[in-house]
């Protein structure tokens, strides 16, 4: 067993883990943060995307020990004061989900896109940037609309964006 200490959604966490434990397993099984999903086990679907030190990563490709001393934000950690993050609200308002399984990873990736590319995103950019996130239910039309709306909303809510 190896001891890891990290900050998850603003809370300090220390635990003993098997060195082979993936970050996604640690979040789901040790911390019971089940919003981060496992969809493929091959790092292709993006259902497991979280933010590690402010950057989107697929938590199924990172060992928990590699995240030692890091800051992790999951889908459970982006709402603030009972208010949904602007990107979460946009996905709800623009029906950017169907079954919802991919939604946490899509939202976490979308926030990262806005943080890297800014809030003025065109459809082509959004589609290209979401390439590593798969949705098996939709044709992505409403997801793209939701990301664009969420990006505009994040521009109007700079305090929440800065919290990422």
Short mmCIF file of N, CA and C in Angstrom, two decimals:
data_model
loop_
_atom_site.label_atom_id
_atom_site.label_comp_id
_atom_site.label_asym_id
_atom_site.label_seq_id
_atom_site.Cartn_x
_atom_site.Cartn_y
_atom_site.Cartn_z
N UNK A 1 0.85 -1.20 0.00
CA UNK A 1 0.00 0.00 0.00
C UNK A 1 0.89 1.25 0.00
N UNK A 2 0.38 2.27 -0.63
CA UNK A 2 1.07 3.55 -0.72
C UNK A 2 0.12 4.63 -0.21
N UNK A 3 0.64 5.59 0.51
CA UNK A 3 -0.17 6.69 1.01
C UNK A 3 -0.20 7.81 -0.01
N UNK A 4 -1.40 8.28 -0.33
CA UNK A 4 -1.56 9.43 -1.21
C UNK A 4 -2.31 10.52 -0.45
N UNK A 5 -1.90 11.75 -0.71
CA UNK A 5 -2.57 12.92 -0.14
C UNK A 5 -2.83 13.89 -1.28
N UNK A 6 -4.08 14.28 -1.43
CA UNK A 6 -4.43 15.23 -2.46
C UNK A 6 -5.63 16.04 -2.02
N UNK A 7 -5.93 17.05 -2.78
CA UNK A 7 -7.11 17.88 -2.51
C UNK A 7 -8.14 17.54 -3.57
N UNK A 8 -9.31 17.10 -3.13
CA UNK A 8 -10.38 16.73 -4.04
C UNK A 8 -11.59 17.62 -3.74
N UNK A 9 -11.98 18.37 -4.72
CA UNK A 9 -13.13 19.28 -4.58
C UNK A 9 -12.99 20.19 -3.36
N UNK A 10 -11.76 20.65 -3.13
CA UNK A 10 -11.49 21.58 -2.05
C UNK A 10 -11.23 20.94 -0.70
N UNK A 11 -11.32 19.62 -0.60
CA UNK A 11 -11.12 18.93 0.67
C UNK A 11 -9.81 18.14 0.63
N UNK A 12 -9.02 18.23 1.69
CA UNK A 12 -7.80 17.42 1.78
C UNK A 12 -8.17 15.98 2.05
N UNK A 13 -7.51 15.08 1.33
CA UNK A 13 -7.80 13.66 1.43
C UNK A 13 -6.47 12.91 1.53
N UNK A 14 -6.39 11.97 2.46
CA UNK A 14 -5.23 11.10 2.57
C UNK A 14 -5.75 9.67 2.70
N UNK A 15 -5.14 8.77 1.93
CA UNK A 15 -5.58 7.38 1.98
C UNK A 15 -4.44 6.45 1.58
N UNK A 16 -4.53 5.22 2.04
CA UNK A 16 -3.61 4.18 1.61
C UNK A 16 -4.25 3.46 0.43
N UNK A 17 -3.49 3.36 -0.67
CA UNK A 17 -4.02 2.71 -1.87
C UNK A 17 -3.01 1.72 -2.42
N UNK A 18 -3.51 0.75 -3.13
CA UNK A 18 -2.67 -0.15 -3.90
C UNK A 18 -2.02 0.72 -4.99
N UNK A 19 -0.75 0.60 -5.23
CA UNK A 19 -0.08 1.44 -6.23
C UNK A 19 -0.67 1.32 -7.64
N UNK A 20 -1.42 0.27 -7.89
CA UNK A 20 -2.03 0.07 -9.21
C UNK A 20 -3.41 0.70 -9.33
N UNK A 21 -3.89 1.34 -8.29
CA UNK A 21 -5.23 1.92 -8.29
C UNK A 21 -5.28 3.12 -9.22
N UNK A 22 -6.23 3.10 -10.13
CA UNK A 22 -6.43 4.23 -11.03
C UNK A 22 -7.12 5.37 -10.28
N UNK A 23 -6.89 6.58 -10.73
CA UNK A 23 -7.52 7.74 -10.11
C UNK A 23 -9.04 7.60 -10.14
N UNK A 24 -9.59 7.13 -11.24
CA UNK A 24 -11.04 6.97 -11.33
C UNK A 24 -11.55 5.98 -10.28
N UNK A 25 -10.80 4.91 -10.04
CA UNK A 25 -11.20 3.95 -9.01
C UNK A 25 -11.12 4.57 -7.63
N UNK A 26 -10.06 5.32 -7.39
CA UNK A 26 -9.89 5.99 -6.10
C UNK A 26 -11.06 6.93 -5.84
N UNK A 27 -11.42 7.74 -6.83
CA UNK A 27 -12.52 8.69 -6.66
C UNK A 27 -13.84 7.97 -6.41
N UNK A 28 -14.11 6.95 -7.19
CA UNK A 28 -15.39 6.26 -7.09
C UNK A 28 -15.47 5.33 -5.88
N UNK A 29 -14.43 4.53 -5.67
CA UNK A 29 -14.50 3.49 -4.64
C UNK A 29 -14.05 3.96 -3.26
N UNK A 30 -13.01 4.76 -3.21
CA UNK A 30 -12.53 5.23 -1.91
C UNK A 30 -13.30 6.44 -1.42
N UNK A 31 -13.54 7.39 -2.32
CA UNK A 31 -14.18 8.64 -1.92
C UNK A 31 -15.68 8.67 -2.20
N UNK A 32 -16.19 7.66 -2.90
CA UNK A 32 -17.61 7.55 -3.23
C UNK A 32 -18.11 8.73 -4.07
N UNK A 33 -17.23 9.29 -4.89
CA UNK A 33 -17.59 10.35 -5.83
C UNK A 33 -17.90 9.66 -7.16
N UNK A 34 -19.15 9.26 -7.31
CA UNK A 34 -19.52 8.40 -8.43
C UNK A 34 -19.97 9.16 -9.67
N UNK A 35 -19.84 10.47 -9.68
CA UNK A 35 -20.16 11.23 -10.88
C UNK A 35 -19.14 11.01 -11.98
N UNK A 36 -17.93 10.66 -11.62
CA UNK A 36 -16.90 10.33 -12.59
C UNK A 36 -17.14 8.88 -13.01
N UNK A 37 -17.44 8.69 -14.30
CA UNK A 37 -17.85 7.37 -14.77
C UNK A 37 -16.72 6.62 -15.47
N UNK A 38 -16.86 5.31 -15.50
CA UNK A 38 -15.97 4.44 -16.28
C UNK A 38 -16.82 3.91 -17.42
N UNK A 39 -16.45 4.30 -18.64
CA UNK A 39 -17.27 3.91 -19.77
C UNK A 39 -16.62 2.92 -20.70
N UNK A 40 -15.29 2.85 -20.71
CA UNK A 40 -14.66 2.01 -21.73
C UNK A 40 -13.42 1.26 -21.23
N UNK A 41 -12.78 1.72 -20.20
CA UNK A 41 -11.54 1.12 -19.70
C UNK A 41 -10.38 1.20 -20.68
N UNK A 42 -10.52 1.99 -21.74
CA UNK A 42 -9.45 2.11 -22.73
C UNK A 42 -9.10 3.56 -23.02
N UNK A 43 -9.59 4.48 -22.24
CA UNK A 43 -9.35 5.92 -22.34
C UNK A 43 -9.85 6.54 -23.64
N UNK A 44 -10.87 5.95 -24.23
CA UNK A 44 -11.40 6.49 -25.48
C UNK A 44 -12.68 7.29 -25.32
N UNK A 45 -13.45 7.06 -24.26
CA UNK A 45 -14.80 7.63 -24.21
C UNK A 45 -14.91 8.97 -23.51
N UNK A 46 -14.03 9.28 -22.57
CA UNK A 46 -14.08 10.56 -21.87
C UNK A 46 -15.07 10.65 -20.73
N UNK A 47 -15.75 9.56 -20.39
CA UNK A 47 -16.72 9.59 -19.29
C UNK A 47 -16.04 9.83 -17.94
N UNK A 48 -14.73 9.62 -17.88
CA UNK A 48 -13.99 9.72 -16.62
C UNK A 48 -13.21 11.03 -16.47
N UNK A 49 -13.50 12.02 -17.31
CA UNK A 49 -12.71 13.26 -17.28
C UNK A 49 -12.93 14.01 -15.96
N UNK A 50 -11.81 14.38 -15.35
CA UNK A 50 -11.76 15.25 -14.17
C UNK A 50 -10.71 16.32 -14.45
N UNK A 51 -10.62 17.29 -13.57
CA UNK A 51 -9.55 18.28 -13.68
C UNK A 51 -8.47 17.94 -12.67
N UNK A 52 -7.25 17.84 -13.15
CA UNK A 52 -6.08 17.56 -12.31
C UNK A 52 -5.18 18.78 -12.43
N UNK A 53 -5.02 19.48 -11.31
CA UNK A 53 -4.25 20.73 -11.31
C UNK A 53 -4.73 21.68 -12.40
N UNK A 54 -6.07 21.73 -12.56
CA UNK A 54 -6.67 22.69 -13.48
C UNK A 54 -6.75 22.26 -14.93
N UNK A 55 -6.31 21.06 -15.25
CA UNK A 55 -6.37 20.59 -16.63
C UNK A 55 -7.21 19.32 -16.72
N UNK A 56 -7.97 19.20 -17.81
CA UNK A 56 -8.79 18.01 -18.01
C UNK A 56 -7.90 16.80 -18.29
N UNK A 57 -8.17 15.73 -17.58
CA UNK A 57 -7.47 14.46 -17.80
C UNK A 57 -8.49 13.33 -17.72
N UNK A 58 -8.17 12.24 -18.37
CA UNK A 58 -9.00 11.05 -18.26
C UNK A 58 -8.50 10.28 -17.04
N UNK A 59 -9.33 10.21 -16.03
CA UNK A 59 -8.93 9.61 -14.75
C UNK A 59 -8.68 8.11 -14.85
N UNK A 60 -9.04 7.50 -15.97
CA UNK A 60 -8.74 6.08 -16.14
C UNK A 60 -7.33 5.87 -16.67
N UNK A 61 -6.61 6.97 -16.95
CA UNK A 61 -5.23 6.85 -17.46
C UNK A 61 -4.20 7.31 -16.44
N UNK A 62 -4.66 7.72 -15.28
CA UNK A 62 -3.79 8.26 -14.23
C UNK A 62 -3.88 7.35 -13.01
N UNK A 63 -2.76 6.98 -12.48
CA UNK A 63 -2.76 6.24 -11.22
C UNK A 63 -3.00 7.22 -10.07
N UNK A 64 -3.65 6.75 -9.03
CA UNK A 64 -3.90 7.60 -7.86
C UNK A 64 -2.58 8.12 -7.30
N UNK A 65 -1.53 7.29 -7.31
CA UNK A 65 -0.24 7.73 -6.78
C UNK A 65 0.37 8.85 -7.63
N UNK A 66 0.03 8.90 -8.92
CA UNK A 66 0.51 9.99 -9.76
C UNK A 66 -0.18 11.31 -9.42
N UNK A 67 -1.34 11.23 -8.80
CA UNK A 67 -2.08 12.43 -8.41
C UNK A 67 -1.71 12.91 -7.01
N UNK A 68 -0.77 12.22 -6.36
CA UNK A 68 -0.34 12.61 -5.02
C UNK A 68 0.08 14.08 -5.03
N UNK A 69 -0.34 14.82 -4.03
CA UNK A 69 -0.03 16.25 -3.85
C UNK A 69 -0.67 17.14 -4.92
N UNK A 70 -1.68 16.61 -5.61
CA UNK A 70 -2.36 17.37 -6.66
C UNK A 70 -3.72 17.87 -6.19
N UNK A 71 -4.31 18.71 -7.03
CA UNK A 71 -5.66 19.21 -6.80
C UNK A 71 -6.55 18.59 -7.87
N UNK A 72 -7.59 17.90 -7.43
CA UNK A 72 -8.53 17.24 -8.34
C UNK A 72 -9.90 17.86 -8.17
N UNK A 73 -10.53 18.16 -9.30
CA UNK A 73 -11.91 18.63 -9.27
C UNK A 73 -12.74 17.66 -10.09
N UNK A 74 -13.82 17.17 -9.49
CA UNK A 74 -14.74 16.26 -10.17
C UNK A 74 -16.03 17.02 -10.46
N UNK A 75 -16.94 16.38 -11.16
CA UNK A 75 -18.23 16.99 -11.46
C UNK A 75 -18.95 17.41 -10.17
N UNK A 76 -18.73 16.67 -9.09
CA UNK A 76 -19.38 17.02 -7.82
C UNK A 76 -18.84 18.31 -7.22
N UNK A 77 -17.68 18.76 -7.68
CA UNK A 77 -17.04 19.92 -7.08
C UNK A 77 -17.16 21.22 -7.85
N UNK A 78 -17.93 21.24 -8.94
CA UNK A 78 -17.97 22.47 -9.74
C UNK A 78 -19.14 23.39 -9.40
N UNK A 79 -20.20 22.85 -8.83
CA UNK A 79 -21.30 23.71 -8.38
C UNK A 79 -20.82 24.50 -7.17
N UNK A 80 -21.38 25.68 -7.00
CA UNK A 80 -20.93 26.51 -5.89
C UNK A 80 -22.12 27.11 -5.14
N UNK A 81 -22.14 26.89 -3.84
CA UNK A 81 -23.21 27.45 -3.02
C UNK A 81 -24.60 26.99 -3.43
N UNK A 82 -24.70 25.75 -3.87
CA UNK A 82 -26.00 25.24 -4.28
C UNK A 82 -26.41 25.63 -5.69
N UNK A 83 -25.61 26.43 -6.35
CA UNK A 83 -25.89 26.86 -7.72
C UNK A 83 -25.08 26.02 -8.70
N UNK A 84 -25.74 25.55 -9.74
CA UNK A 84 -25.01 24.80 -10.76
C UNK A 84 -23.96 25.68 -11.41
N UNK A 85 -22.87 25.06 -11.84
CA UNK A 85 -21.87 25.76 -12.64
C UNK A 85 -22.57 26.19 -13.94
N UNK A 86 -22.17 27.32 -14.54
CA UNK A 86 -22.81 27.76 -15.78
C UNK A 86 -22.84 26.69 -16.87
N UNK A 87 -21.81 25.87 -16.95
CA UNK A 87 -21.81 24.81 -17.97
C UNK A 87 -22.84 23.74 -17.65
N UNK A 88 -23.00 23.42 -16.38
CA UNK A 88 -24.03 22.46 -15.99
C UNK A 88 -25.41 22.99 -16.35
N UNK A 89 -25.63 24.26 -16.05
CA UNK A 89 -26.92 24.88 -16.37
C UNK A 89 -27.18 24.87 -17.86
N UNK A 90 -26.15 25.14 -18.65
CA UNK A 90 -26.30 25.15 -20.10
C UNK A 90 -26.67 23.76 -20.63
N UNK A 91 -26.05 22.72 -20.08
CA UNK A 91 -26.39 21.36 -20.51
C UNK A 91 -27.84 21.04 -20.17
N UNK A 92 -28.29 21.49 -19.02
CA UNK A 92 -29.69 21.26 -18.64
C UNK A 92 -30.63 22.05 -19.55
N UNK A 93 -30.33 23.32 -19.76
CA UNK A 93 -31.22 24.20 -20.53
C UNK A 93 -31.26 23.85 -22.01
N UNK A 94 -30.18 23.32 -22.55
CA UNK A 94 -30.11 23.03 -23.99
C UNK A 94 -30.21 21.53 -24.29
N UNK A 95 -30.63 20.76 -23.30
CA UNK A 95 -30.84 19.31 -23.46
C UNK A 95 -29.58 18.64 -24.03
N UNK A 96 -28.43 18.99 -23.44
CA UNK A 96 -27.16 18.43 -23.88
C UNK A 96 -26.89 17.06 -23.29
N UNK A 97 -27.92 16.31 -23.05
CA UNK A 97 -27.76 14.96 -22.51
C UNK A 97 -28.96 14.13 -22.91
N UNK A 98 -28.79 12.86 -22.87
CA UNK A 98 -29.90 11.96 -23.08
C UNK A 98 -29.94 10.99 -21.92
N UNK A 99 -29.10 9.95 -21.94
CA UNK A 99 -29.09 9.04 -20.80
C UNK A 99 -28.29 9.64 -19.65
N UNK A 100 -27.36 10.55 -19.95
CA UNK A 100 -26.59 11.24 -18.92
C UNK A 100 -25.28 10.59 -18.54
N UNK A 101 -24.99 9.42 -19.07
CA UNK A 101 -23.78 8.72 -18.65
C UNK A 101 -22.51 9.50 -19.03
N UNK A 102 -22.47 10.06 -20.21
CA UNK A 102 -21.28 10.79 -20.66
C UNK A 102 -21.25 12.23 -20.15
N UNK A 103 -22.36 12.71 -19.62
CA UNK A 103 -22.51 14.13 -19.30
C UNK A 103 -21.44 14.67 -18.34
N UNK A 104 -21.12 14.02 -17.24
CA UNK A 104 -20.08 14.58 -16.37
C UNK A 104 -18.75 14.81 -17.10
N UNK A 105 -18.32 13.83 -17.88
CA UNK A 105 -17.09 13.98 -18.63
C UNK A 105 -17.18 15.06 -19.68
N UNK A 106 -18.33 15.15 -20.35
CA UNK A 106 -18.54 16.22 -21.34
C UNK A 106 -18.45 17.59 -20.68
N UNK A 107 -19.10 17.74 -19.54
CA UNK A 107 -19.10 19.03 -18.85
C UNK A 107 -17.69 19.39 -18.38
N UNK A 108 -16.98 18.44 -17.81
CA UNK A 108 -15.62 18.73 -17.35
C UNK A 108 -14.71 19.08 -18.52
N UNK A 109 -14.87 18.38 -19.64
CA UNK A 109 -14.09 18.70 -20.84
C UNK A 109 -14.48 20.07 -21.37
N UNK A 110 -15.76 20.37 -21.39
CA UNK A 110 -16.24 21.65 -21.90
C UNK A 110 -15.68 22.83 -21.08
N UNK A 111 -15.66 22.69 -19.77
CA UNK A 111 -15.09 23.74 -18.92
C UNK A 111 -13.61 23.94 -19.26
N UNK A 112 -12.91 22.84 -19.45
CA UNK A 112 -11.49 22.92 -19.81
C UNK A 112 -11.32 23.61 -21.17
N UNK A 113 -12.18 23.32 -22.12
CA UNK A 113 -12.11 23.96 -23.44
C UNK A 113 -12.24 25.47 -23.29
N UNK A 114 -13.22 25.90 -22.52
CA UNK A 114 -13.42 27.34 -22.31
C UNK A 114 -12.23 27.96 -21.59
N UNK A 115 -11.70 27.26 -20.60
CA UNK A 115 -10.53 27.79 -19.88
C UNK A 115 -9.32 27.93 -20.79
N UNK A 116 -9.20 27.05 -21.77
CA UNK A 116 -8.05 27.10 -22.69
C UNK A 116 -8.29 27.97 -23.91
N UNK A 117 -9.51 27.94 -24.46
CA UNK A 117 -9.79 28.57 -25.75
C UNK A 117 -10.59 29.86 -25.66
N UNK A 118 -11.15 30.14 -24.48
CA UNK A 118 -11.98 31.33 -24.34
C UNK A 118 -13.45 31.02 -24.58
N UNK A 119 -14.26 32.02 -24.45
CA UNK A 119 -15.71 31.82 -24.48
C UNK A 119 -16.33 32.00 -25.86
N UNK A 120 -15.58 32.46 -26.83
CA UNK A 120 -16.10 32.67 -28.18
C UNK A 120 -15.76 31.45 -29.04
N UNK A 121 -16.55 30.39 -28.87
CA UNK A 121 -16.27 29.12 -29.52
C UNK A 121 -17.24 28.88 -30.66
N UNK A 122 -16.71 28.49 -31.81
CA UNK A 122 -17.60 28.13 -32.92
C UNK A 122 -17.85 26.62 -32.89
N UNK A 123 -18.81 26.19 -33.69
CA UNK A 123 -19.20 24.78 -33.70
C UNK A 123 -18.04 23.87 -34.07
N UNK A 124 -17.26 24.27 -35.06
CA UNK A 124 -16.14 23.44 -35.50
C UNK A 124 -15.12 23.23 -34.38
N UNK A 125 -14.82 24.29 -33.65
CA UNK A 125 -13.87 24.20 -32.53
C UNK A 125 -14.41 23.28 -31.44
N UNK A 126 -15.68 23.46 -31.10
CA UNK A 126 -16.28 22.63 -30.05
C UNK A 126 -16.24 21.16 -30.45
N UNK A 127 -16.65 20.87 -31.66
CA UNK A 127 -16.66 19.47 -32.11
C UNK A 127 -15.25 18.87 -32.11
N UNK A 128 -14.28 19.64 -32.58
CA UNK A 128 -12.89 19.15 -32.61
C UNK A 128 -12.37 18.91 -31.20
N UNK A 129 -12.66 19.82 -30.30
CA UNK A 129 -12.16 19.71 -28.92
C UNK A 129 -12.84 18.58 -28.14
N UNK A 130 -14.06 18.24 -28.51
CA UNK A 130 -14.78 17.15 -27.82
C UNK A 130 -14.49 15.79 -28.45
N UNK A 131 -13.54 15.73 -29.35
CA UNK A 131 -13.26 14.50 -30.06
C UNK A 131 -12.99 13.31 -29.13
N UNK A 132 -12.40 13.51 -27.99
CA UNK A 132 -12.08 12.43 -27.06
C UNK A 132 -13.22 12.08 -26.12
N UNK A 133 -14.41 12.63 -26.35
CA UNK A 133 -15.57 12.33 -25.53
C UNK A 133 -16.65 11.72 -26.42
N UNK A 134 -17.08 10.53 -26.06
CA UNK A 134 -18.09 9.84 -26.84
C UNK A 134 -19.45 9.87 -26.15
N UNK A 135 -20.48 10.08 -26.96
CA UNK A 135 -21.86 9.95 -26.51
C UNK A 135 -22.50 8.91 -27.40
N UNK A 136 -23.04 7.90 -26.79
CA UNK A 136 -23.63 6.81 -27.58
C UNK A 136 -25.11 7.04 -27.85
N UNK A 137 -25.69 8.11 -27.33
CA UNK A 137 -27.13 8.33 -27.46
C UNK A 137 -27.51 9.44 -28.44
N UNK A 138 -26.70 10.47 -28.54
CA UNK A 138 -27.12 11.65 -29.30
C UNK A 138 -26.27 11.86 -30.54
N UNK A 139 -26.66 12.81 -31.34
CA UNK A 139 -25.89 13.21 -32.51
C UNK A 139 -25.02 14.40 -32.22
N UNK A 140 -24.84 14.74 -30.97
CA UNK A 140 -23.96 15.81 -30.50
C UNK A 140 -24.51 17.21 -30.74
N UNK A 141 -25.57 17.37 -31.51
CA UNK A 141 -26.07 18.71 -31.82
C UNK A 141 -26.37 19.52 -30.56
N UNK A 142 -27.14 18.93 -29.64
CA UNK A 142 -27.48 19.65 -28.41
C UNK A 142 -26.30 19.79 -27.47
N UNK A 143 -25.36 18.86 -27.52
CA UNK A 143 -24.15 18.98 -26.71
C UNK A 143 -23.34 20.18 -27.18
N UNK A 144 -23.19 20.33 -28.48
CA UNK A 144 -22.45 21.47 -29.03
C UNK A 144 -23.16 22.78 -28.67
N UNK A 145 -24.49 22.80 -28.80
CA UNK A 145 -25.24 24.00 -28.41
C UNK A 145 -25.04 24.31 -26.93
N UNK A 146 -25.04 23.29 -26.10
CA UNK A 146 -24.87 23.48 -24.66
C UNK A 146 -23.48 24.01 -24.33
N UNK A 147 -22.46 23.48 -25.00
CA UNK A 147 -21.09 23.96 -24.74
C UNK A 147 -20.97 25.42 -25.14
N UNK A 148 -21.52 25.79 -26.29
CA UNK A 148 -21.45 27.20 -26.74
C UNK A 148 -22.17 28.11 -25.75
N UNK A 149 -23.35 27.70 -25.31
CA UNK A 149 -24.11 28.50 -24.35
C UNK A 149 -23.39 28.56 -23.00
N UNK A 150 -22.83 27.43 -22.59
CA UNK A 150 -22.09 27.40 -21.33
C UNK A 150 -20.86 28.29 -21.38
N UNK A 151 -20.20 28.31 -22.53
CA UNK A 151 -19.02 29.18 -22.69
C UNK A 151 -19.41 30.65 -22.54
N UNK A 152 -20.51 31.03 -23.16
CA UNK A 152 -20.98 32.42 -23.04
C UNK A 152 -21.36 32.73 -21.59
N UNK A 153 -22.01 31.77 -20.93
CA UNK A 153 -22.41 31.97 -19.53
C UNK A 153 -21.19 32.06 -18.62
N UNK A 154 -20.16 31.26 -18.91
CA UNK A 154 -18.93 31.33 -18.11
C UNK A 154 -18.26 32.69 -18.26
N UNK A 155 -18.36 33.29 -19.43
CA UNK A 155 -17.77 34.62 -19.65
C UNK A 155 -18.48 35.66 -18.79
N UNK A 156 -19.77 35.42 -18.53
CA UNK A 156 -20.54 36.36 -17.69
C UNK A 156 -20.37 36.07 -16.21
N UNK A 157 -19.79 34.91 -15.87
CA UNK A 157 -19.61 34.51 -14.47
C UNK A 157 -18.14 34.22 -14.20
N UNK A 158 -17.28 35.24 -14.29
CA UNK A 158 -15.84 35.00 -14.17
C UNK A 158 -15.40 34.43 -12.82
N UNK A 159 -16.12 34.70 -11.77
CA UNK A 159 -15.71 34.17 -10.46
C UNK A 159 -15.79 32.67 -10.43
N UNK A 160 -16.84 32.11 -11.04
CA UNK A 160 -16.98 30.66 -11.04
C UNK A 160 -15.94 30.03 -11.95
N UNK A 161 -15.65 30.67 -13.08
CA UNK A 161 -14.64 30.15 -13.99
C UNK A 161 -13.27 30.15 -13.31
N UNK A 162 -12.98 31.20 -12.58
CA UNK A 162 -11.69 31.30 -11.91
C UNK A 162 -11.54 30.23 -10.83
N UNK A 163 -12.66 29.75 -10.29
CA UNK A 163 -12.59 28.73 -9.25
C UNK A 163 -12.03 27.42 -9.79
N UNK A 164 -12.13 27.22 -11.08
CA UNK A 164 -11.58 26.02 -11.69
C UNK A 164 -10.13 26.13 -11.65
#
